[in-house]
Amino acid sequence: MKQVIKGNIAVSHGVKLCRVKVISAYPITPQTTIVEELSEMCASGELDAKFIKVESEHSAMAGVVGSSSAGVRSFTATSSQGLLLMHEVLHWAAGARLPIVLANVNRAVGPGWNIWADQTDSLSQRDTGLIQIYCESNQEVLDSVIMSYKLAEKVSLPVMLTYDAFFLSHTSEIVDIPEIEQADEFLPPYNPEFRIDINNPRSFGGMIGPDYYFEERYVMHKDALEALEYYQQVCKDFKEIFGREYDICEEYRTGDAEVIVVAAGTITSVTRIAVDRLREEGKKVGLMKLRIFRPVPVERWRKVLGNAAKVVVMDRNLTAGLGGVFASEIQAALYPIENKPMVYPVIAGLGGRDVTPDDVEGIINYALSNDEPTDVPLFWGLKE
Amino acid sequence: MQKTFDIPRELMTEEELLQPGMLSCQGCGASLAMKLALKGLGERTVVVIPACCWTIINGVYPYSALQVPVIHVPFETAAVSASGVRAALDARGEKDVVVMAWAGDGGTFDIGIQSLSGAAERNDDILYVCYDNEAYMNTGIQRSSATPVGAWTTTTPAGSIKEEPKKDIEEIMLAHHIPYMATASVAYPDDMYMKFKKVRHITGTKFIHLLSPCPPGWRIDPSKSVQITRMATQAKVFPIYEVRRWRFSKKRGRLEESWKYTINIYPDRELSVKEYMKAQGRFQQITEEMLHDVQERVDRKWDELIRKADGRPLTPNE
Ligand SMILES: Cc1ncc(C[n+]2csc(CCOP(=O)(O)OP(=O)(O)O)c2C)c(N)n1
Ligand code: SF4
Ligand SMILES: [Mg+2]
């Protein structure tokens, strides 16, 4: 059934379709309407779930750590400061190997208070062990909730799906809402091998010495890598049932491209427009849209980007003293390649500043006309 | 001879849910308390443990001393993690299983008070137990807001012993309108056992505050830990009582919110605060002035408690 809905509502529909049993969340702009919508769904009985109305995000995450440990499908959502407050428990959830799904609305981090789109929040959690998936449209947001549970429950790792504040969270788009029967067919009931079980008492997450910790983390790493393989299967299964196609990353006109722009989130939409315009001018440019960012699809990135002469990386995030997170990881991935492309790291759109197709066109033209980057990174649109 | 305890038969005969191999120090109140608590609760119990001495006591992977499911959680999340487990067990239809958060005083009075307050306000159906050894023992005896006036810790060393009175956690918890709040200690195992048996049948947030002796932290001989804990109650520093919320109003014919205080232990002998404190190494620096203030506070609280417990002191035989 097609409906015109906002990104946050798309998330709520996804949660409902997955028959989530426990939700624990705390409001923060621009995630708030997810909490409101899910509260309504729980209150009306439309969704048969227990909503723990916690007093903070730290508790929101800890609550789902508790419920997921007891073997029940669990969900939380947050943004920016809330995600940062969760930090300790994010590591815990991943280390405890709990398939929690977390929806994060990408919002700038204070100070000063800025509620607009910026990916520094989710990227600052990149070492927590959560799988990270970046979405570009409301359809993709809804579909990602469903796919995330499938992935999370297979590899026993939490998944964070993330999408831009306001550009998606509060913007209405046409979304095809799947039928519950389709979702049921795709996502079987959650039945973990290990859980808090009164008939089979075990201890979870206690003291573990140097003798075991090392191997335990190695296994976690292996499983994270396996998630990459399995994600492709998830995408295939998803296509069969729902008809929509997803991948580890998306390639747009990259085949013969000499310049490839790398972007995540809504900047990819404007980049597509810019790519089309420049193609009309005969310029060989393309786009690689990042989808899954943890685990890092190194091989795939190399394959897509390896033959380009230049790679422009758009970062709507900043690690002060380094630059953009995506650029640094793309550079690391490309490092072993012979004749590797020249990378042009660009910081754009921080704190929700608009990035238009004209901007991206300008950025690509800058890369085309310079043999190497003039500034690393280039802060596009910086006011004097 | 004076009868001290009426130890229920089950206490001595029932199966042990805390097995040998646990790693506490000798004379540790926290391990003895767990043993008694689980005797009262029985095996259909899930234990939620934040960072504290019990993180260690339960054993190092792959061992676990408890014969019930245990989940370890971050330091400040005991209450809400228990709420999460509760929600999941409810969803699974396992409503009879008790979810017990078991935290130290640091995890309760300090870093965990926010999530505890949240769970209590929501009246989540959990049992929250604070075993209070009056400092951060796991990290090597640092002060907490449960550390009493006059106590030495490594962060209140000689020359700057603790001056601030201990937080009144009982009243803090009662201010959350929870259905049940009690104090107990390993010095009165029969009372403690009965309380844990009772809470199994109370829905909502139950809070039990245990005074829990710690020989290294209190600088006492391990063989004296139960005795000194009993002295705390005899000196009325740690009165043993319980508070039930709701009472049936005969006038209106319905349940009404009110608090029923019951003092469970009337000490067989009375001690001064000084006698209790001087029995422990940690109070060796306490000044006469401090002792005087503490004694006054203790007397005032005891009077208040007696007034709240229906305004009349019960006799020990009642
Ligand atoms: C967020 C965080 N801060 C600090 C610590 C270190 N830490 C572990 S246990 C502990 C003290 C625990 O004190 P208490 O709750 O009284 O329990 P006890 O050790 O006395 O049994 C501290 C400070 C931690 N694990 N997590
Ligand atoms: S330090 Fe104290 S509380 Fe911790 S195990 Fe030893 S006696 Fe028990
Ligand atoms: Mg302590």
mmCIF file of N, CA, C and O in Angstrom, chain A residues 21-22 24 50 52-56 58-60 62-72 88-89 92 190-192 195-209 212, chain B residues 43-46 55-56 58-64 66-77 80-81 83-85 87-92 94 97 114-115 118-119 121-122 124:
data_model
loop_
_atom_site.group_PDB
_atom_site.id
_atom_site.type_symbol
_atom_site.label_atom_id
_atom_site.label_comp_id
_atom_site.label_asym_id
_atom_site.label_seq_id
_atom_site.Cartn_x
_atom_site.Cartn_y
_atom_site.Cartn_z
ATOM 1 N N LYS A 21 8.805 -6.674 19.971
ATOM 2 C CA LYS A 21 8.101 -6.961 21.218
ATOM 3 C C LYS A 21 8.424 -5.978 22.341
ATOM 4 O O LYS A 21 7.629 -5.774 23.252
ATOM 5 N N VAL A 22 9.618 -5.419 22.313
ATOM 6 C CA VAL A 22 9.963 -4.434 23.340
ATOM 7 C C VAL A 22 10.611 -3.218 22.673
ATOM 8 O O VAL A 22 11.511 -3.345 21.843
ATOM 9 N N SER A 24 12.198 0.617 23.769
ATOM 10 C CA SER A 24 12.537 1.505 24.863
ATOM 11 C C SER A 24 13.254 2.686 24.235
ATOM 12 O O SER A 24 14.226 2.524 23.500
ATOM 13 N N LYS A 50 5.699 -3.970 24.303
ATOM 14 C CA LYS A 50 5.806 -3.227 25.553
ATOM 15 C C LYS A 50 6.744 -2.049 25.304
ATOM 16 O O LYS A 50 7.851 -2.231 24.799
ATOM 17 N N ILE A 52 8.874 0.718 27.014
ATOM 18 C CA ILE A 52 9.417 1.182 28.296
ATOM 19 C C ILE A 52 9.756 2.662 28.149
ATOM 20 O O ILE A 52 10.658 3.023 27.390
ATOM 21 N N LYS A 53 9.016 3.491 28.849
ATOM 22 C CA LYS A 53 9.216 4.942 28.695
ATOM 23 C C LYS A 53 10.288 5.414 29.661
ATOM 24 O O LYS A 53 10.010 5.920 30.735
ATOM 25 N N VAL A 54 11.509 5.223 29.233
ATOM 26 C CA VAL A 54 12.674 5.440 30.098
ATOM 27 C C VAL A 54 12.947 6.923 30.342
ATOM 28 O O VAL A 54 12.342 7.789 29.716
ATOM 29 N N GLU A 55 13.899 7.163 31.232
ATOM 30 C CA GLU A 55 14.211 8.541 31.637
ATOM 31 C C GLU A 55 15.442 9.085 30.919
ATOM 32 O O GLU A 55 15.852 10.204 31.181
ATOM 33 N N SER A 56 16.028 8.330 29.998
ATOM 34 C CA SER A 56 17.204 8.819 29.259
ATOM 35 C C SER A 56 17.537 7.846 28.141
ATOM 36 O O SER A 56 17.056 6.712 28.133
ATOM 37 N N HIS A 58 20.520 6.627 27.691
ATOM 38 C CA HIS A 58 21.398 5.601 28.265
ATOM 39 C C HIS A 58 20.535 4.440 28.743
ATOM 40 O O HIS A 58 20.813 3.265 28.470
ATOM 41 N N SER A 59 19.455 4.778 29.403
ATOM 42 C CA SER A 59 18.532 3.746 29.869
ATOM 43 C C SER A 59 17.770 3.109 28.720
ATOM 44 O O SER A 59 17.426 1.929 28.786
ATOM 45 N N ALA A 60 17.490 3.888 27.683
ATOM 46 C CA ALA A 60 16.776 3.320 26.532
ATOM 47 C C ALA A 60 17.571 2.149 25.970
ATOM 48 O O ALA A 60 17.052 1.058 25.728
ATOM 49 N N ALA A 62 20.052 0.527 27.501
ATOM 50 C CA ALA A 62 20.216 -0.526 28.510
ATOM 51 C C ALA A 62 18.942 -1.361 28.613
ATOM 52 O O ALA A 62 19.005 -2.576 28.813
ATOM 53 N N GLY A 63 17.807 -0.729 28.464
ATOM 54 C CA GLY A 63 16.535 -1.458 28.515
ATOM 55 C C GLY A 63 16.450 -2.502 27.419
ATOM 56 O O GLY A 63 16.069 -3.654 27.671
ATOM 57 N N VAL A 64 16.835 -2.130 26.196
ATOM 58 C CA VAL A 64 16.762 -3.116 25.118
ATOM 59 C C VAL A 64 17.891 -4.150 25.222
ATOM 60 O O VAL A 64 17.744 -5.269 24.738
ATOM 61 N N VAL A 65 18.964 -3.782 25.869
ATOM 62 C CA VAL A 65 19.996 -4.802 26.147
ATOM 63 C C VAL A 65 19.376 -5.872 27.049
ATOM 64 O O VAL A 65 19.536 -7.073 26.822
ATOM 65 N N GLY A 66 18.624 -5.432 28.046
ATOM 66 C CA GLY A 66 17.942 -6.380 28.933
ATOM 67 C C GLY A 66 16.935 -7.230 28.186
ATOM 68 O O GLY A 66 16.941 -8.462 28.284
ATOM 69 N N SER A 67 16.086 -6.595 27.404
ATOM 70 C CA SER A 67 15.012 -7.353 26.749
ATOM 71 C C SER A 67 15.555 -8.270 25.659
ATOM 72 O O SER A 67 15.118 -9.410 25.511
ATOM 73 N N SER A 68 16.531 -7.780 24.911
ATOM 74 C CA SER A 68 17.099 -8.603 23.856
ATOM 75 C C SER A 68 17.841 -9.807 24.454
ATOM 76 O O SER A 68 17.805 -10.909 23.890
ATOM 77 N N SER A 69 18.477 -9.605 25.605
ATOM 78 C CA SER A 69 19.164 -10.720 26.271
ATOM 79 C C SER A 69 18.180 -11.812 26.671
ATOM 80 O O SER A 69 18.543 -12.977 26.779
ATOM 81 N N ALA A 70 16.949 -11.395 26.917
ATOM 82 C CA ALA A 70 15.940 -12.384 27.276
ATOM 83 C C ALA A 70 15.245 -12.941 26.030
ATOM 84 O O ALA A 70 14.206 -13.599 26.125
ATOM 85 N N GLY A 71 15.815 -12.656 24.866
ATOM 86 C CA GLY A 71 15.383 -13.345 23.653
ATOM 87 C C GLY A 71 14.162 -12.775 22.967
ATOM 88 O O GLY A 71 13.408 -13.511 22.334
ATOM 89 N N VAL A 72 13.993 -11.463 23.061
ATOM 90 C CA VAL A 72 12.811 -10.857 22.467
ATOM 91 C C VAL A 72 13.243 -9.735 21.511
ATOM 92 O O VAL A 72 14.180 -8.988 21.806
ATOM 93 N N GLU A 88 28.338 4.021 25.855
ATOM 94 C CA GLU A 88 28.817 2.884 26.648
ATOM 95 C C GLU A 88 27.978 1.632 26.374
ATOM 96 O O GLU A 88 28.495 0.525 26.236
ATOM 97 N N VAL A 89 26.673 1.844 26.275
ATOM 98 C CA VAL A 89 25.777 0.700 26.127
ATOM 99 C C VAL A 89 25.771 0.183 24.686
ATOM 100 O O VAL A 89 25.434 -0.975 24.438
ATOM 101 N N TRP A 92 28.338 -2.241 24.696
ATOM 102 C CA TRP A 92 27.864 -3.390 25.483
ATOM 103 C C TRP A 92 26.954 -4.282 24.634
ATOM 104 O O TRP A 92 27.096 -5.507 24.615
ATOM 105 N N TYR A 190 11.794 -14.417 16.097
ATOM 106 C CA TYR A 190 13.148 -14.437 16.671
ATOM 107 C C TYR A 190 13.230 -15.508 17.744
ATOM 108 O O TYR A 190 12.480 -15.501 18.706
ATOM 109 N N ASN A 191 14.159 -16.420 17.551
ATOM 110 C CA ASN A 191 14.306 -17.522 18.495
ATOM 111 C C ASN A 191 15.775 -17.843 18.707
ATOM 112 O O ASN A 191 16.307 -18.757 18.096
ATOM 113 N N PRO A 192 16.440 -17.077 19.561
ATOM 114 C CA PRO A 192 17.895 -17.219 19.657
ATOM 115 C C PRO A 192 18.317 -18.504 20.351
ATOM 116 O O PRO A 192 17.582 -19.056 21.165
ATOM 117 N N ARG A 195 19.785 -17.297 25.408
ATOM 118 C CA ARG A 195 19.067 -16.170 25.980
ATOM 119 C C ARG A 195 18.924 -16.414 27.470
ATOM 120 O O ARG A 195 19.210 -17.510 27.943
ATOM 121 N N ILE A 196 18.486 -15.407 28.180
ATOM 122 C CA ILE A 196 18.191 -15.602 29.594
ATOM 123 C C ILE A 196 17.015 -16.570 29.661
ATOM 124 O O ILE A 196 15.931 -16.260 29.183
ATOM 125 N N ASP A 197 17.303 -17.733 30.190
ATOM 126 C CA ASP A 197 16.299 -18.785 30.156
ATOM 127 C C ASP A 197 16.247 -19.424 31.537
ATOM 128 O O ASP A 197 17.233 -19.995 32.010
ATOM 129 N N ILE A 198 15.121 -19.341 32.156
ATOM 130 C CA ILE A 198 14.989 -19.797 33.527
ATOM 131 C C ILE A 198 15.209 -21.315 33.632
ATOM 132 O O ILE A 198 15.630 -21.824 34.664
ATOM 133 N N ASN A 199 14.970 -22.002 32.525
ATOM 134 C CA ASN A 199 15.161 -23.453 32.547
ATOM 135 C C ASN A 199 16.574 -23.878 32.166
ATOM 136 O O ASN A 199 16.899 -25.060 32.187
ATOM 137 N N ASN A 200 17.366 -22.915 31.785
ATOM 138 C CA ASN A 200 18.733 -23.221 31.378
ATOM 139 C C ASN A 200 19.634 -22.087 31.849
ATOM 140 O O ASN A 200 20.074 -21.250 31.067
ATOM 141 N N PRO A 201 19.854 -22.044 33.181
ATOM 142 C CA PRO A 201 20.542 -20.873 33.730
ATOM 143 C C PRO A 201 21.982 -20.736 33.247
ATOM 144 O O PRO A 201 22.749 -21.689 33.288
ATOM 145 N N ARG A 202 22.314 -19.556 32.765
ATOM 146 C CA ARG A 202 23.676 -19.243 32.342
ATOM 147 C C ARG A 202 23.989 -17.837 32.817
ATOM 148 O O ARG A 202 23.095 -17.072 33.140
ATOM 149 N N SER A 203 25.255 -17.518 32.777
ATOM 150 C CA SER A 203 25.670 -16.169 33.143
ATOM 151 C C SER A 203 26.130 -15.447 31.886
ATOM 152 O O SER A 203 26.883 -15.986 31.089
ATOM 153 N N PHE A 204 25.662 -14.221 31.685
ATOM 154 C CA PHE A 204 26.000 -13.449 30.487
ATOM 155 C C PHE A 204 26.818 -12.215 30.851
ATOM 156 O O PHE A 204 26.438 -11.455 31.737
ATOM 157 N N GLY A 205 27.918 -12.027 30.147
ATOM 158 C CA GLY A 205 28.652 -10.762 30.238
ATOM 159 C C GLY A 205 29.451 -10.552 31.499
ATOM 160 O O GLY A 205 29.751 -9.418 31.853
ATOM 161 N N GLY A 206 29.814 -11.620 32.187
ATOM 162 C CA GLY A 206 30.581 -11.470 33.425
ATOM 163 C C GLY A 206 32.066 -11.280 33.171
ATOM 164 O O GLY A 206 32.495 -10.936 32.062
ATOM 165 N N MET A 207 32.835 -11.530 34.206
ATOM 166 C CA MET A 207 34.285 -11.362 34.107
ATOM 167 C C MET A 207 34.871 -12.309 33.066
ATOM 168 O O MET A 207 34.523 -13.485 33.023
ATOM 169 N N ILE A 208 35.759 -11.786 32.265
ATOM 170 C CA ILE A 208 36.445 -12.627 31.284
ATOM 171 C C ILE A 208 37.889 -12.150 31.186
ATOM 172 O O ILE A 208 38.149 -10.973 30.972
ATOM 173 N N GLY A 209 38.789 -13.063 31.405
ATOM 174 C CA GLY A 209 40.195 -12.666 31.504
ATOM 175 C C GLY A 209 40.894 -12.625 30.160
ATOM 176 O O GLY A 209 40.296 -12.888 29.111
ATOM 177 N N TYR A 212 40.508 -15.445 27.357
ATOM 178 C CA TYR A 212 39.382 -15.640 26.444
ATOM 179 C C TYR A 212 38.961 -14.382 25.698
ATOM 180 O O TYR A 212 38.424 -14.453 24.604
ATOM 181 N N GLU B 43 14.245 -20.628 42.676
ATOM 182 C CA GLU B 43 15.040 -20.709 41.452
ATOM 183 C C GLU B 43 14.436 -19.979 40.259
ATOM 184 O O GLU B 43 15.139 -19.721 39.289
ATOM 185 N N ARG B 44 13.163 -19.629 40.335
ATOM 186 C CA ARG B 44 12.599 -18.882 39.196
ATOM 187 C C ARG B 44 12.897 -17.392 39.363
ATOM 188 O O ARG B 44 12.017 -16.548 39.518
ATOM 189 N N THR B 45 14.192 -17.111 39.320
ATOM 190 C CA THR B 45 14.684 -15.749 39.541
ATOM 191 C C THR B 45 15.789 -15.461 38.534
ATOM 192 O O THR B 45 16.629 -16.322 38.280
ATOM 193 N N VAL B 46 15.760 -14.268 37.964
ATOM 194 C CA VAL B 46 16.858 -13.812 37.111
ATOM 195 C C VAL B 46 17.600 -12.724 37.878
ATOM 196 O O VAL B 46 16.969 -11.835 38.451
ATOM 197 N N THR B 55 30.276 -8.587 40.571
ATOM 198 C CA THR B 55 30.791 -8.888 39.230
ATOM 199 C C THR B 55 31.871 -9.954 39.348
ATOM 200 O O THR B 55 31.983 -10.858 38.523
ATOM 201 N N ILE B 56 32.679 -9.797 40.398
ATOM 202 C CA ILE B 56 33.790 -10.718 40.619
ATOM 203 C C ILE B 56 33.305 -11.975 41.342
ATOM 204 O O ILE B 56 33.690 -13.091 40.989
ATOM 205 N N ASN B 58 30.709 -13.661 41.404
ATOM 206 C CA ASN B 58 30.028 -14.730 40.662
ATOM 207 C C ASN B 58 30.976 -15.631 39.883
ATOM 208 O O ASN B 58 30.579 -16.690 39.404
ATOM 209 N N GLY B 59 32.228 -15.205 39.749
ATOM 210 C CA GLY B 59 33.192 -16.077 39.077
ATOM 211 C C GLY B 59 33.637 -15.529 37.742
ATOM 212 O O GLY B 59 33.020 -14.640 37.173
ATOM 213 N N VAL B 60 34.732 -16.089 37.259
ATOM 214 C CA VAL B 60 35.328 -15.646 36.003
ATOM 215 C C VAL B 60 34.945 -16.653 34.915
ATOM 216 O O VAL B 60 34.923 -17.860 35.165
ATOM 217 N N TYR B 61 34.638 -16.131 33.728
ATOM 218 C CA TYR B 61 34.284 -16.974 32.593
ATOM 219 C C TYR B 61 35.243 -18.171 32.486
ATOM 220 O O TYR B 61 36.442 -17.966 32.588
ATOM 221 N N PRO B 62 34.790 -19.371 32.304
ATOM 222 C CA PRO B 62 33.421 -19.802 31.994
ATOM 223 C C PRO B 62 32.602 -20.254 33.213
ATOM 224 O O PRO B 62 31.652 -20.998 33.037
ATOM 225 N N TYR B 63 32.950 -19.790 34.396
ATOM 226 C CA TYR B 63 32.234 -20.251 35.592
ATOM 227 C C TYR B 63 31.206 -19.243 36.071
ATOM 228 O O TYR B 63 31.341 -18.038 35.845
ATOM 229 N N SER B 64 30.197 -19.765 36.744
ATOM 230 C CA SER B 64 29.189 -18.913 37.360
ATOM 231 C C SER B 64 28.736 -19.610 38.632
ATOM 232 O O SER B 64 28.372 -20.783 38.605
ATOM 233 N N LEU B 66 26.245 -18.830 40.579
ATOM 234 C CA LEU B 66 24.797 -18.840 40.800
ATOM 235 C C LEU B 66 24.117 -19.858 39.895
ATOM 236 O O LEU B 66 24.467 -19.988 38.722
ATOM 237 N N GLN B 67 23.146 -20.522 40.456
ATOM 238 C CA GLN B 67 22.419 -21.545 39.704
ATOM 239 C C GLN B 67 21.136 -21.003 39.085
ATOM 240 O O GLN B 67 20.215 -21.741 38.785
ATOM 241 N N VAL B 68 21.085 -19.706 38.947
ATOM 242 C CA VAL B 68 19.964 -19.060 38.253
ATOM 243 C C VAL B 68 20.567 -18.210 37.134
ATOM 244 O O VAL B 68 21.764 -17.917 37.169
ATOM 245 N N PRO B 69 19.755 -17.812 36.132
ATOM 246 C CA PRO B 69 20.324 -16.971 35.067
ATOM 247 C C PRO B 69 20.837 -15.638 35.623
ATOM 248 O O PRO B 69 20.209 -15.032 36.485
ATOM 249 N N VAL B 70 22.000 -15.239 35.120
ATOM 250 C CA VAL B 70 22.620 -13.992 35.562
ATOM 251 C C VAL B 70 22.942 -13.157 34.339
ATOM 252 O O VAL B 70 23.485 -13.669 33.358
ATOM 253 N N ILE B 71 22.630 -11.876 34.396
ATOM 254 C CA ILE B 71 23.107 -10.994 33.329
ATOM 255 C C ILE B 71 23.865 -9.833 33.963
ATOM 256 O O ILE B 71 23.384 -9.193 34.888
ATOM 257 N N HIS B 72 25.078 -9.642 33.470
ATOM 258 C CA HIS B 72 25.904 -8.530 33.928
ATOM 259 C C HIS B 72 25.645 -7.339 33.011
ATOM 260 O O HIS B 72 25.553 -7.503 31.796
ATOM 261 N N VAL B 73 25.550 -6.168 33.596
ATOM 262 C CA VAL B 73 25.191 -4.972 32.818
ATOM 263 C C VAL B 73 26.063 -3.792 33.251
ATOM 264 O O VAL B 73 26.694 -3.834 34.297
ATOM 265 N N PRO B 74 26.091 -2.737 32.434
ATOM 266 C CA PRO B 74 26.913 -1.585 32.820
ATOM 267 C C PRO B 74 26.509 -1.010 34.197
ATOM 268 O O PRO B 74 25.362 -1.146 34.634
ATOM 269 N N PHE B 75 27.478 -0.374 34.815
ATOM 270 C CA PHE B 75 27.416 0.057 36.212
ATOM 271 C C PHE B 75 26.116 0.767 36.591
ATOM 272 O O PHE B 75 25.510 0.484 37.620
ATOM 273 N N GLU B 76 25.686 1.696 35.730
ATOM 274 C CA GLU B 76 24.580 2.575 36.117
ATOM 275 C C GLU B 76 23.231 2.102 35.603
ATOM 276 O O GLU B 76 22.262 2.850 35.602
ATOM 277 N N THR B 77 23.148 0.846 35.141
ATOM 278 C CA THR B 77 21.933 0.430 34.441
ATOM 279 C C THR B 77 21.187 -0.724 35.104
ATOM 280 O O THR B 77 20.314 -1.321 34.474
ATOM 281 N N VAL B 80 17.177 -0.371 35.015
ATOM 282 C CA VAL B 80 16.511 -0.390 33.704
ATOM 283 C C VAL B 80 16.827 -1.675 32.939
ATOM 284 O O VAL B 80 15.985 -2.158 32.163
ATOM 285 N N SER B 81 17.984 -2.248 33.172
ATOM 286 C CA SER B 81 18.254 -3.537 32.529
ATOM 287 C C SER B 81 17.268 -4.573 33.051
ATOM 288 O O SER B 81 16.748 -5.394 32.282
ATOM 289 N N SER B 83 14.326 -3.874 34.098
ATOM 290 C CA SER B 83 13.040 -3.526 33.462
ATOM 291 C C SER B 83 12.961 -4.141 32.068
ATOM 292 O O SER B 83 11.899 -4.616 31.652
ATOM 293 N N GLY B 84 14.084 -4.104 31.349
ATOM 294 C CA GLY B 84 14.109 -4.676 30.007
ATOM 295 C C GLY B 84 13.891 -6.182 30.044
ATOM 296 O O GLY B 84 13.114 -6.734 29.262
ATOM 297 N N VAL B 85 14.578 -6.846 30.964
ATOM 298 C CA VAL B 85 14.402 -8.298 31.096
ATOM 299 C C VAL B 85 12.939 -8.594 31.461
ATOM 300 O O VAL B 85 12.309 -9.491 30.898
ATOM 301 N N ALA B 87 10.276 -6.829 30.793
ATOM 302 C CA ALA B 87 9.396 -6.619 29.643
ATOM 303 C C ALA B 87 9.452 -7.828 28.716
ATOM 304 O O ALA B 87 8.430 -8.289 28.198
ATOM 305 N N ALA B 88 10.662 -8.354 28.515
ATOM 306 C CA ALA B 88 10.816 -9.493 27.609
ATOM 307 C C ALA B 88 10.173 -10.745 28.206
ATOM 308 O O ALA B 88 9.497 -11.504 27.497
ATOM 309 N N LEU B 89 10.368 -10.966 29.492
ATOM 310 C CA LEU B 89 9.773 -12.161 30.103
ATOM 311 C C LEU B 89 8.246 -12.061 30.084
ATOM 312 O O LEU B 89 7.553 -13.059 29.861
ATOM 313 N N ASP B 90 7.734 -10.868 30.281
ATOM 314 C CA ASP B 90 6.280 -10.679 30.179
ATOM 315 C C ASP B 90 5.809 -11.030 28.773
ATOM 316 O O ASP B 90 4.805 -11.712 28.593
ATOM 317 N N ALA B 91 6.584 -10.559 27.780
ATOM 318 C CA ALA B 91 6.212 -10.847 26.392
ATOM 319 C C ALA B 91 6.256 -12.353 26.122
ATOM 320 O O ALA B 91 5.504 -12.869 25.308
ATOM 321 N N ARG B 92 7.128 -13.039 26.816
ATOM 322 C CA ARG B 92 7.227 -14.488 26.641
ATOM 323 C C ARG B 92 6.232 -15.238 27.503
ATOM 324 O O ARG B 92 6.213 -16.473 27.495
ATOM 325 N N GLU B 94 6.307 -15.329 30.810
ATOM 326 C CA GLU B 94 6.925 -15.874 32.023
ATOM 327 C C GLU B 94 6.781 -14.879 33.172
ATOM 328 O O GLU B 94 7.747 -14.382 33.724
ATOM 329 N N VAL B 97 8.386 -15.292 36.880
ATOM 330 C CA VAL B 97 9.834 -15.183 37.149
ATOM 331 C C VAL B 97 10.126 -13.821 37.775
ATOM 332 O O VAL B 97 9.669 -12.792 37.280
ATOM 333 N N GLN B 114 19.729 7.431 38.723
ATOM 334 C CA GLN B 114 18.836 7.949 37.680
ATOM 335 C C GLN B 114 17.971 6.830 37.093
ATOM 336 O O GLN B 114 16.749 6.956 37.001
ATOM 337 N N SER B 115 18.612 5.739 36.717
ATOM 338 C CA SER B 115 17.817 4.676 36.100
ATOM 339 C C SER B 115 16.953 3.980 37.146
ATOM 340 O O SER B 115 15.854 3.516 36.846
ATOM 341 N N GLY B 118 13.947 6.137 37.507
ATOM 342 C CA GLY B 118 13.069 5.941 36.354
ATOM 343 C C GLY B 118 12.235 4.680 36.496
ATOM 344 O O GLY B 118 11.015 4.693 36.311
ATOM 345 N N ALA B 119 12.886 3.594 36.854
ATOM 346 C CA ALA B 119 12.167 2.315 36.975
ATOM 347 C C ALA B 119 11.141 2.376 38.108
ATOM 348 O O ALA B 119 10.015 1.890 37.975
ATOM 349 N N GLU B 121 9.659 5.048 39.340
ATOM 350 C CA GLU B 121 8.549 5.939 38.980
ATOM 351 C C GLU B 121 7.577 5.219 38.043
ATOM 352 O O GLU B 121 6.366 5.364 38.155
ATOM 353 N N ARG B 122 8.113 4.397 37.144
ATOM 354 C CA ARG B 122 7.236 3.633 36.238
ATOM 355 C C ARG B 122 6.612 2.447 36.963
ATOM 356 O O ARG B 122 5.762 1.763 36.425
ATOM 357 N N ASP B 124 7.954 -0.366 37.491
ATOM 358 C CA ASP B 124 8.243 -1.607 36.772
ATOM 359 C C ASP B 124 8.292 -2.763 37.765
ATOM 360 O O ASP B 124 8.747 -2.612 38.896
#
